[in-house]
Short mmCIF file of C-alpha atoms in Angstrom, two decimals:
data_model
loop_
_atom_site.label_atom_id
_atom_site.label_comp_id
_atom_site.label_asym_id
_atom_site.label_seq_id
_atom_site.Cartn_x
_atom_site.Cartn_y
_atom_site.Cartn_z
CA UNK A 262 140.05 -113.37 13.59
CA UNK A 263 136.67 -113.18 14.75
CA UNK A 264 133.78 -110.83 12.96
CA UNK A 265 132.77 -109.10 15.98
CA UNK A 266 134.66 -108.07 18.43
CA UNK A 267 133.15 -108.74 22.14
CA UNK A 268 133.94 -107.01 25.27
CA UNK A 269 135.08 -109.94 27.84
CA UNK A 270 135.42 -110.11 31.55
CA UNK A 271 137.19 -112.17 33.72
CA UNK A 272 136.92 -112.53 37.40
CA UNK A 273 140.16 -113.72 39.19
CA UNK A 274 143.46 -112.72 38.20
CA UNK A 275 145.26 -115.65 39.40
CA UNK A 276 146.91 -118.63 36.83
CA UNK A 277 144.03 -119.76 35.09
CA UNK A 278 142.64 -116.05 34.81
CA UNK A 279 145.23 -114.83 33.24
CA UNK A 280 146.37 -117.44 30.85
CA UNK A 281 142.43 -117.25 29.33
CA UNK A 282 142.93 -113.31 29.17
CA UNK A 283 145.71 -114.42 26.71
CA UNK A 284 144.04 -116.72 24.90
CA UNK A 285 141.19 -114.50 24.42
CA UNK A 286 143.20 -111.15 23.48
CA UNK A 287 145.01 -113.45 20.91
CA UNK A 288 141.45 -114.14 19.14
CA UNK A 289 141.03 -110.61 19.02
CA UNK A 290 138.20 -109.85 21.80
CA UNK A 291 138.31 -107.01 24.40
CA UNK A 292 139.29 -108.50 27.65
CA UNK A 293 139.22 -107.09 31.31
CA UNK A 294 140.19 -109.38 34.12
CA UNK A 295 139.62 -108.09 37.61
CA UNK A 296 141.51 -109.35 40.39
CA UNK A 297 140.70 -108.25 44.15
CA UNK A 298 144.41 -108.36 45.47
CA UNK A 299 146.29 -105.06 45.03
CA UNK A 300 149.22 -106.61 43.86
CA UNK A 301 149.99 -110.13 42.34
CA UNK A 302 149.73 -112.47 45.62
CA UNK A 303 150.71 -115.81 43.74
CA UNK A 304 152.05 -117.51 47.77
CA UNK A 305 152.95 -120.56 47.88
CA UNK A 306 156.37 -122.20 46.17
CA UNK A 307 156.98 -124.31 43.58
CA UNK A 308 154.47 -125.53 40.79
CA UNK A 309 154.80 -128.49 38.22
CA UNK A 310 154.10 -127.46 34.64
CA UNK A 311 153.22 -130.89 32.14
CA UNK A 312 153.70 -130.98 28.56
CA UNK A 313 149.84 -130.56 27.92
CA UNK A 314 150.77 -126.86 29.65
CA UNK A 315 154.43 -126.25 28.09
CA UNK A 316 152.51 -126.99 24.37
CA UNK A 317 150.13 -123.99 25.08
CA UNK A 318 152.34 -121.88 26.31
CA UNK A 319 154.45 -122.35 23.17
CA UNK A 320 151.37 -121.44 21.19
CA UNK A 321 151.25 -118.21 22.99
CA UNK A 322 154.87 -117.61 22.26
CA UNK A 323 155.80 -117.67 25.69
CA UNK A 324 158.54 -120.90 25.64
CA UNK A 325 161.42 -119.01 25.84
CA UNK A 326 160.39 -116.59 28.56
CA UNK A 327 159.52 -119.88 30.60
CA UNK A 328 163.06 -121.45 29.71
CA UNK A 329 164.47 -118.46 31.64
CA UNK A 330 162.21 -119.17 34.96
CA UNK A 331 162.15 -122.87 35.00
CA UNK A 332 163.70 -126.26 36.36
CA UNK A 333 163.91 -129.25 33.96
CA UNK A 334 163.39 -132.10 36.10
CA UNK A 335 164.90 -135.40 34.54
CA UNK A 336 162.57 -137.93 37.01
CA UNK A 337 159.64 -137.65 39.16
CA UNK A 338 160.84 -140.41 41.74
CA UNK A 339 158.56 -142.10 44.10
CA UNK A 340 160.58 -142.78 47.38
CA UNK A 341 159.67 -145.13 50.22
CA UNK A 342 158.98 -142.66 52.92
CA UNK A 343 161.08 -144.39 55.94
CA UNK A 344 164.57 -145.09 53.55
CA UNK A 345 164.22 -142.69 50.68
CA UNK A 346 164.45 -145.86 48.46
CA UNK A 347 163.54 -145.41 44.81
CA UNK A 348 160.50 -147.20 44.42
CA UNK A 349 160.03 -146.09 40.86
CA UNK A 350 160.72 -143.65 38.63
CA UNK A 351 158.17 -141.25 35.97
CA UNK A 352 161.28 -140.56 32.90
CA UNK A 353 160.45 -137.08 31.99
CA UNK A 354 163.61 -135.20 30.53
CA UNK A 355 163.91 -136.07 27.91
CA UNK A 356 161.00 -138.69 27.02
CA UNK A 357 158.61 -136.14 27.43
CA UNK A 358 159.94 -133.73 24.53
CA UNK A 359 160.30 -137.13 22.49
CA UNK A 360 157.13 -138.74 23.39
CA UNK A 361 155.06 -135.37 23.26
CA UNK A 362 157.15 -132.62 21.61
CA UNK A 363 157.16 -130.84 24.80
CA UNK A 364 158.88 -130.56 28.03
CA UNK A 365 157.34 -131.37 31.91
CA UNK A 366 159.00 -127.77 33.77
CA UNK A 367 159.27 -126.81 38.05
CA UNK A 368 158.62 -123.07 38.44
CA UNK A 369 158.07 -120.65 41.12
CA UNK A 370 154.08 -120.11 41.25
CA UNK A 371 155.20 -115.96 41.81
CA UNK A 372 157.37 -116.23 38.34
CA UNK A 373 154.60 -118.33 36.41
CA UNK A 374 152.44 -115.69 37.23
CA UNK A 375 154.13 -112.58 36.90
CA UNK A 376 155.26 -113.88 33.14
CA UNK A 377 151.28 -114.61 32.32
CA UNK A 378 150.07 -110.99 33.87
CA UNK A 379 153.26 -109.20 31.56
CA UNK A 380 152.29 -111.21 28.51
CA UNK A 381 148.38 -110.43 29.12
CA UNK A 382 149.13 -107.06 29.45
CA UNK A 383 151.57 -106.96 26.46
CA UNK A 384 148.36 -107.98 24.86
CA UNK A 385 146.41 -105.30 25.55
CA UNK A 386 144.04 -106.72 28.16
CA UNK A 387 143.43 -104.44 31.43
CA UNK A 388 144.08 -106.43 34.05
CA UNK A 389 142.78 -104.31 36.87
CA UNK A 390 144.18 -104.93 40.86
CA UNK A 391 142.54 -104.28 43.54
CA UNK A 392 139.17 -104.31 41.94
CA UNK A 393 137.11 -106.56 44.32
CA UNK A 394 134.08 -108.18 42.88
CA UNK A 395 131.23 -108.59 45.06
CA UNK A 396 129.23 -110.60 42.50
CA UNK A 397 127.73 -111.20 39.13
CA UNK A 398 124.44 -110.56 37.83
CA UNK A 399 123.57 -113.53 34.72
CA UNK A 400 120.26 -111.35 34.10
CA UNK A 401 122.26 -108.11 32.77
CA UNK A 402 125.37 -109.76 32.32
CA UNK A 403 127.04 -107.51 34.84
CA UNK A 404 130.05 -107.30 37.34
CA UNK A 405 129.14 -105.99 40.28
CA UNK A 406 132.39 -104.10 42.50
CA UNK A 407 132.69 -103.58 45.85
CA UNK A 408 131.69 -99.54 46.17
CA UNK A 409 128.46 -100.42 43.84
CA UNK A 410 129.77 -99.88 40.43
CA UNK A 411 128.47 -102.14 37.77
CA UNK A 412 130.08 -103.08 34.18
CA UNK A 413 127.80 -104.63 31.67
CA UNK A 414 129.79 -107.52 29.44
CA UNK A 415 129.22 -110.07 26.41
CA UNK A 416 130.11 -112.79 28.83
CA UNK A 417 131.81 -113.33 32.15
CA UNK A 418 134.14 -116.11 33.23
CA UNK A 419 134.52 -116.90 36.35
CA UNK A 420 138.52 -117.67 37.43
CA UNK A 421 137.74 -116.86 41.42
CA UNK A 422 139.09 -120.60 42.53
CA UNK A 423 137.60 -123.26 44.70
CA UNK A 424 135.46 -120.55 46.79
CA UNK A 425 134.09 -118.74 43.51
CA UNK A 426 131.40 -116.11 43.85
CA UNK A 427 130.38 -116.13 40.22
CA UNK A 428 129.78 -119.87 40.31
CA UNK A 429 126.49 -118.52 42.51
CA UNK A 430 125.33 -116.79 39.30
CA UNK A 431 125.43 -120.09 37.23
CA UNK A 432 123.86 -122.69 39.60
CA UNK A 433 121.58 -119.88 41.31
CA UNK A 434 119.95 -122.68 42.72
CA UNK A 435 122.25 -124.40 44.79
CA UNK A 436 124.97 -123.74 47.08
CA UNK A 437 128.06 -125.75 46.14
CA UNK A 438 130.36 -126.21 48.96
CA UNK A 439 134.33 -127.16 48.62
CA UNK A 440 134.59 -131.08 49.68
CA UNK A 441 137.36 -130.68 52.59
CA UNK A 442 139.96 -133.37 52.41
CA UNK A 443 141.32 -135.34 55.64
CA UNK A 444 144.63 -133.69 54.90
CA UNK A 445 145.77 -129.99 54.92
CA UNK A 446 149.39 -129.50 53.50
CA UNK A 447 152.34 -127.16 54.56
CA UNK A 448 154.41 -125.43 51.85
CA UNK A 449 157.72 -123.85 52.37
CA UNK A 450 161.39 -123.37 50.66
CA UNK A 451 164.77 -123.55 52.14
CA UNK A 452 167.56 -120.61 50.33
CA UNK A 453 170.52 -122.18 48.21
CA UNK A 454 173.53 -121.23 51.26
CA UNK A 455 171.43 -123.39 53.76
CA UNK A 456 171.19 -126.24 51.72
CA UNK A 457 174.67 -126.19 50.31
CA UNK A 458 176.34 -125.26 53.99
CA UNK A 459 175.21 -129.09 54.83
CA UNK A 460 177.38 -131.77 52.79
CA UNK A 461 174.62 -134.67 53.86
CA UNK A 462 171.59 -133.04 51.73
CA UNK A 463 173.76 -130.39 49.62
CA UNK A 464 173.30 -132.76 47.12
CA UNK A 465 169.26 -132.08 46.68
CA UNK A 466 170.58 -129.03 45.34
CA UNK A 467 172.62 -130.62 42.05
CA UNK A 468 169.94 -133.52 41.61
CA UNK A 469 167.50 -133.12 38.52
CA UNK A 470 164.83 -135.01 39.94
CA UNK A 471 160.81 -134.20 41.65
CA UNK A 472 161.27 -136.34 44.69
CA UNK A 473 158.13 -137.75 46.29
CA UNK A 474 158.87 -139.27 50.07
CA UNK A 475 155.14 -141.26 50.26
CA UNK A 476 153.77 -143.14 53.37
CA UNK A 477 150.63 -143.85 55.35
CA UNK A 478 148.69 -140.50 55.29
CA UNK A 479 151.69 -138.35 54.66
CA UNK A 480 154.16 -137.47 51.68
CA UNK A 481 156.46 -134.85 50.99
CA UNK A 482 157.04 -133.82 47.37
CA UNK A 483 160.63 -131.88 47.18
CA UNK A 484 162.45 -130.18 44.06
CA UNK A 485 164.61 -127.23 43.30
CA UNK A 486 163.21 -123.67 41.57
CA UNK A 487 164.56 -120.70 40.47
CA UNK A 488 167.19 -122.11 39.01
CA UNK A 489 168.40 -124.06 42.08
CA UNK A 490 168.01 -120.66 44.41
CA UNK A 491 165.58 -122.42 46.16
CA UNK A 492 164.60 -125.88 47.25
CA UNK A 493 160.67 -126.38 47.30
CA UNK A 494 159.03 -128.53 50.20
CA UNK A 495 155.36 -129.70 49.77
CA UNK A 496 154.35 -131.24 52.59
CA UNK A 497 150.72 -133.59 53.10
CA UNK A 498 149.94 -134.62 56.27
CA UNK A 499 146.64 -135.51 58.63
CA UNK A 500 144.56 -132.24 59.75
CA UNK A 501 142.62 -129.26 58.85
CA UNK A 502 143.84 -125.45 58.88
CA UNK A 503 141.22 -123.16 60.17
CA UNK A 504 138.32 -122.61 58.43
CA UNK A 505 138.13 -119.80 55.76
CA UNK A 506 141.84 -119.46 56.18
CA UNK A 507 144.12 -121.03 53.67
CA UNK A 508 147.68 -119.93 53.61
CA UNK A 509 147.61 -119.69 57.61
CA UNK A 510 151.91 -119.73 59.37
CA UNK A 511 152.39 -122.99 59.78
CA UNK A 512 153.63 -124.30 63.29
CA UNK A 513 157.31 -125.81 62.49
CA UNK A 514 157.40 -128.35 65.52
CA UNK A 515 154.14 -129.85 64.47
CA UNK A 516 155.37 -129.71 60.96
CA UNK A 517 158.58 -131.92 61.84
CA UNK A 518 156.38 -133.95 64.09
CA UNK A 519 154.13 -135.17 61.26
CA UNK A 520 157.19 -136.83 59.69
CA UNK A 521 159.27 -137.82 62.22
CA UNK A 522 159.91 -141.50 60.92
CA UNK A 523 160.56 -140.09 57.53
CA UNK A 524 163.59 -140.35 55.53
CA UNK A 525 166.13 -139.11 57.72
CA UNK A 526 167.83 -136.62 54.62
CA UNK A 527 164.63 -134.90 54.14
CA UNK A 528 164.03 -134.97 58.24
CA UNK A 529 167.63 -132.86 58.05
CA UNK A 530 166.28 -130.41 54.95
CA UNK A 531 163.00 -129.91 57.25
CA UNK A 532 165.02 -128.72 60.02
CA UNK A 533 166.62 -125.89 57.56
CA UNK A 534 163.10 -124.41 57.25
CA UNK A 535 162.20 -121.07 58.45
CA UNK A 536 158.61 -120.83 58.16
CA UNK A 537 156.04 -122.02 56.46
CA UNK A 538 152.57 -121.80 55.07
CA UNK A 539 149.43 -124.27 55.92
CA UNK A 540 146.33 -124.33 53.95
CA UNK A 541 143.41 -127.05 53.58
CA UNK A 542 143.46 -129.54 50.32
CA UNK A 543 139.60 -129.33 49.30
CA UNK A 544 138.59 -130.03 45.84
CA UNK A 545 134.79 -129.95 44.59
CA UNK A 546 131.99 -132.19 43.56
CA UNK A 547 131.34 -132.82 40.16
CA UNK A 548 129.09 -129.89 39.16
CA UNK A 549 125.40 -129.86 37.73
CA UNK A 550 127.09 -126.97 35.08
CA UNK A 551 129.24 -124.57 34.12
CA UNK A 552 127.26 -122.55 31.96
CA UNK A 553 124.89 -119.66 33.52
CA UNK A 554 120.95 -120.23 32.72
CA UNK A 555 121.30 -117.03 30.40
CA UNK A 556 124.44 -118.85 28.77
CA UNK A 557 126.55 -115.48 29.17
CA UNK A 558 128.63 -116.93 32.24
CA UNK A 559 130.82 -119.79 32.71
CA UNK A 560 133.58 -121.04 35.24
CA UNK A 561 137.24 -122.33 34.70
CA UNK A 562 139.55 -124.04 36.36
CA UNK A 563 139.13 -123.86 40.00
CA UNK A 564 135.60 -122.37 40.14
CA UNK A 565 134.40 -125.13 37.81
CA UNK A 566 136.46 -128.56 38.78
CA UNK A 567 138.51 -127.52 41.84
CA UNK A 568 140.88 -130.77 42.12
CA UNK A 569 143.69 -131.94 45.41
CA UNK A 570 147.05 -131.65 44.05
CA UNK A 571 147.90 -135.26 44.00
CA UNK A 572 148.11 -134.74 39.82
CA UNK A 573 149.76 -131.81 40.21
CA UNK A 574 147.19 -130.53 36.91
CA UNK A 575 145.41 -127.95 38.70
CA UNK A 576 146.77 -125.41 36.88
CA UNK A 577 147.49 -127.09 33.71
CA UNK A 578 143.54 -128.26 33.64
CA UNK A 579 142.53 -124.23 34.18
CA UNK A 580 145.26 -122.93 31.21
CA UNK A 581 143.69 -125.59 28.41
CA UNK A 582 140.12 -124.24 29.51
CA UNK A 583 141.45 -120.82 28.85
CA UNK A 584 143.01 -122.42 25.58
CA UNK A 585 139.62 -124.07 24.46
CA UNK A 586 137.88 -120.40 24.59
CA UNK A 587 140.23 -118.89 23.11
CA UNK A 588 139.74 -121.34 20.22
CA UNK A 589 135.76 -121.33 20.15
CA UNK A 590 135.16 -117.66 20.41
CA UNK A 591 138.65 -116.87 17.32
CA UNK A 592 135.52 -116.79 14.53
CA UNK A 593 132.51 -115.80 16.14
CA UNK A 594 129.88 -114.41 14.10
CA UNK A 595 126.96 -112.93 16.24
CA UNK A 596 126.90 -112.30 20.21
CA UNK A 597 123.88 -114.60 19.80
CA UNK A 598 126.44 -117.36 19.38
CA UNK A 599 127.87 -116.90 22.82
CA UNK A 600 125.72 -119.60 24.43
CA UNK A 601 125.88 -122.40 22.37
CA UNK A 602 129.88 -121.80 22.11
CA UNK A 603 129.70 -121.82 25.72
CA UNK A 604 127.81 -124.92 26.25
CA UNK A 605 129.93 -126.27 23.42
CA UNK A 606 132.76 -125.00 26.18
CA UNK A 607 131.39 -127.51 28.47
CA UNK A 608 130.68 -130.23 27.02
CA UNK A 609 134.66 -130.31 25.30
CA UNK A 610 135.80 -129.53 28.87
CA UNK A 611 133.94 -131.35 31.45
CA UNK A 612 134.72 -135.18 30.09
CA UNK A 613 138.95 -134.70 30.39
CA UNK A 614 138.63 -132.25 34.14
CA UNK A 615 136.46 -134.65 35.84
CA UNK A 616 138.47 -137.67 34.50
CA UNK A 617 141.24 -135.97 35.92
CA UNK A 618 139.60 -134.69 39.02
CA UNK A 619 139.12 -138.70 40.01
CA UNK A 620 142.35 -139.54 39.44
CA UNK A 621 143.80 -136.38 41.63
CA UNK A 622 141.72 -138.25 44.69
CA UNK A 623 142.86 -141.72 43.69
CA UNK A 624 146.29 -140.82 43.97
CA UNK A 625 145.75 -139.70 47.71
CA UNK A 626 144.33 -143.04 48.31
CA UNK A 627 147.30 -144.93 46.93
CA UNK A 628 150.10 -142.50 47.55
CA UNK A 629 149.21 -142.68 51.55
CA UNK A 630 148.22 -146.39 51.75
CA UNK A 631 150.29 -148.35 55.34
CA UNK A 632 152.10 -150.49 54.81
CA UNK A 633 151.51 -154.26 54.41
CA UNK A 634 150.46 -156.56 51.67
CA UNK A 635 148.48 -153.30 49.26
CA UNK A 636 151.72 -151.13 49.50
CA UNK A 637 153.61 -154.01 48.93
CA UNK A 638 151.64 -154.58 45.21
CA UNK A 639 151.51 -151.00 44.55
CA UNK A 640 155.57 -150.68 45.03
CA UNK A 641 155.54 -153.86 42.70
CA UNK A 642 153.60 -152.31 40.02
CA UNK A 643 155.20 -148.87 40.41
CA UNK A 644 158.38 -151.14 39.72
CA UNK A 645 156.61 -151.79 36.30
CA UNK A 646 156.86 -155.71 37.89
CA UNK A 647 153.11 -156.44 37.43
CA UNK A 648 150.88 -157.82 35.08
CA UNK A 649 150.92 -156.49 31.99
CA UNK A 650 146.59 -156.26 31.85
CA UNK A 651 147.21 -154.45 35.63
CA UNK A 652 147.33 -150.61 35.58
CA UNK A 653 150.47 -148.79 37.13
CA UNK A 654 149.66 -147.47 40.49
CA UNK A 655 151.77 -144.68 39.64
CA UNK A 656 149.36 -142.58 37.42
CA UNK A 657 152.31 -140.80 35.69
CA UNK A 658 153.56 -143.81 34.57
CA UNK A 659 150.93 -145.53 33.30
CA UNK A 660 151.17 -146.34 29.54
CA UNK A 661 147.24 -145.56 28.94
CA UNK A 662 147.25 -142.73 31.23
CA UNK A 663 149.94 -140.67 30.80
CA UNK A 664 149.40 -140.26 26.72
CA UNK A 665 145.84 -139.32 27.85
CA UNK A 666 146.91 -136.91 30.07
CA UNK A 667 150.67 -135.41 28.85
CA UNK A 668 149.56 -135.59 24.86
CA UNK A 669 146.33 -133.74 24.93
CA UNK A 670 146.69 -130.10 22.89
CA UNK A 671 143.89 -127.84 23.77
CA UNK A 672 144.26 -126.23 21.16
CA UNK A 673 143.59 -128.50 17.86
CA UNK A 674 140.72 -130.50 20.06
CA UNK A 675 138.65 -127.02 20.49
CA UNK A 676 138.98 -126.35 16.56
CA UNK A 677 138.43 -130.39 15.87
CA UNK A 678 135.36 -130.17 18.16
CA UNK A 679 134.30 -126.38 16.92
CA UNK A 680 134.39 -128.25 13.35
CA UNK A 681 132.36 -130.59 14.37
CA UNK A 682 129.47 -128.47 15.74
CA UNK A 683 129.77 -125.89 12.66
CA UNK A 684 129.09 -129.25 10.93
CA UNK A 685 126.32 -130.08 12.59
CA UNK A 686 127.93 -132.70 14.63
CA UNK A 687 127.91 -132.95 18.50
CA UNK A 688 131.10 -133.50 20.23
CA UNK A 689 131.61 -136.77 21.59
CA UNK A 690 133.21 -136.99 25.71
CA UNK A 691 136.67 -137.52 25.84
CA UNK A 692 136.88 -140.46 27.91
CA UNK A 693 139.77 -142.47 26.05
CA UNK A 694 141.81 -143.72 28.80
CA UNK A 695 138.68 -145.47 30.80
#
């Protein structure tokens, strides 16, 4: 446990926000996280949850409350996007447990974070609702609310996603915009008794698998959730969604339009949907920091390395930078410590996110690629058919990359690399896998 004891706030109550109010009630500090929602708004559908996740949230004592919520997914399958053919396959139950002691999960994004707010609160933090923030000060170390209140902190961390208003506090100087991706994605679910009342795709509904449908510009990833109620659609395609908008109704003609040469089973489960949600993919440039100039202020997850979902590690990148805090701050001494641990934050994090961050845009690139002679190679090598010095084009699959990616624990890095600095030493970037 740590000698002091230091009064902690978070801004942003979604995944990431949460999962560091954990980490950081569980090395003993004082934590308030204010969220600007009046009740817990997770929209969306289905989210993918990789081993380097499952791991933490075992350390947290949260695996069996998960087990309860979740889908174990034997394959991610890559499917042509005109046949449905199997192009290749990602083994993940259960290589994953045997490879990495833990399991790859599908959950609801409304369950994962419902069981993350109860187990923060079981914790003691005060997770506050509709408490909007309307900005940081880095001079006082303040949180500013809508209504003019002000609470004075030992740090703030900033978990307000892609568009984050504290991230203004710790590069005062410049005005970092979201990078706006050529595609915008619709999300939606179809209910159990529509999928089963159809015997040509009632069978989605029994198979184990994360199916990916990919083609030129467009791809559908499709799985089952809450425990097969519910069969998840995500849907990337050309286009924007109106600015400053990003869970806009989705219009369900256009939506059918985009794939009309598709697969002609997942053309049938897109006629079964009801509604559905569009939102722009953005992600963010590679940022100058993440640490304040006063060092009392950093960013997580979305606020600091905002990635497109083509890695599905979003999430999972946001939770082990709520992990590595939690580690650093478990034996702080002095409050005067607070900036190098947060710099030493940084520097542990920023290596692994951006890494990953790349690769989330490099799979748009080869997921979407037309056909012809490239697609051709990439179905080859996602067939495991070429060269063995030649990286798989499937990232998930990659023998370098996925270790890299699904081994990583948090966790024992932060205390290797808090050794380390104790010591004297200075951490070294985590860039194994280029």
């Amino acid at each position: 446990m740590p000698q002091i004891v230091l009064n902690i706030a978070i801004v942003g109550g979604g995944l990431g926000g949460l999962a560091t109010a954990i980490a950081l009630r569980r090395a003993g500090h004082d934590v308030t996280v204010y969220e600007g929602a009046k009740e817990l708004s997770e929209v969306g559908a289905g989210i993918q949850v990789p081993p380097n996740t499952s791991r933490l949230l075992d350390a947290y004592g949260l695996f069996e409350r998960f087990k309860e919520k979740v889908v174990w997914p034997a394959n991610i399958n890559m499917r042509r996007y005109d046949t449905g053919a199997i192009i290749g396959p990602t083994p993940l139950k259960p290589l994953m447990i045997e490879k990495y002691g833990y399991p790859y999960w599908l959950i609801h994004r409304a369950d994962y974070q419902q069981l993350l707010f109860d187990a923060a609160v079981e914790l003691g933090a005060k997770v506050l609702l509709d408490s909007r923030v309307e900005g940081v000060d880095d001079a006082t170390v303040s949180v500013k609310l809508a209504g003019g209140k002000s609470d004075k902190y030992d740090f703030i961390i900033g978990a307000d996603g892609i568009r984050s208003l504290v991230r203004l506090a710790v590069m005062p100087n410049e005005e970092v915009l979201p990078r706006t991706s050529t595609n915008c994605a619709y999300r939606a679910t179809v209910p159990k008794a529509l999928m089963r009342a159809d015997p040509k795709v009632s069978f989605l509904m029994d198979d184990p698998n994360s199916n990916c449908w990919i083609g030129y510009r467009r791809h559908i990833m499709a799985y089952p959730i809450r425990n097969g109620e519910l069969y998840n659609l995500v849907m990337s395609h050309p286009g924007q969604a109106a600015v400053g908008r990003w869970n806009e109704p989705g219009n369900l003609e256009e939506m059918k339009q985009h794939y009309h040469n598709f697969d002609p089973i997942i053309r049938r489960v897109l006629d079964k949907v009801e509604g559905c949600l569009k939102w722009t993919l953005a992600d963010l440039p590679v940022l100058s920091n993440w640490v304040s100039p006063s060092g009392r202020i950093c960013l997580i997850g979305d606020a600091a390395h905002a990635m497109l979902p083509y890695l599905a590690q979003g999430a999972a990148q946001a939770v082990e930078d709520g992990a590595t805090l939690g580690e650093l701050f478990a034996d702080i001494k002095s409050v005067d410590e607070i900036p190098a641990l947060l710099n030493l934050y940084e520097k542990i994090r920023r290596p692994r996110a951006e890494v990953i961050q790349k690769g989330a845009y490099e799979n748009g690139d080869i997921w979407h690629m037309p056909d012809g002679e490239l697609q051709q190679k990439r179905d080859l090598g996602m067939q495991g058919k070429l060269a063995a010095h030649e990286k798989n084009p499937n990232q998930w699959g990659d023998g370098n990359f996925q270790p890299w990616l699904f081994g990583h624990n948090a966790i024992t890095e932060a205390r290797k690399r808090l050794a380390e600095f104790r010591n004297g030493a200075e951490p070294a970037a985590d860039l194994a896998r280029l």
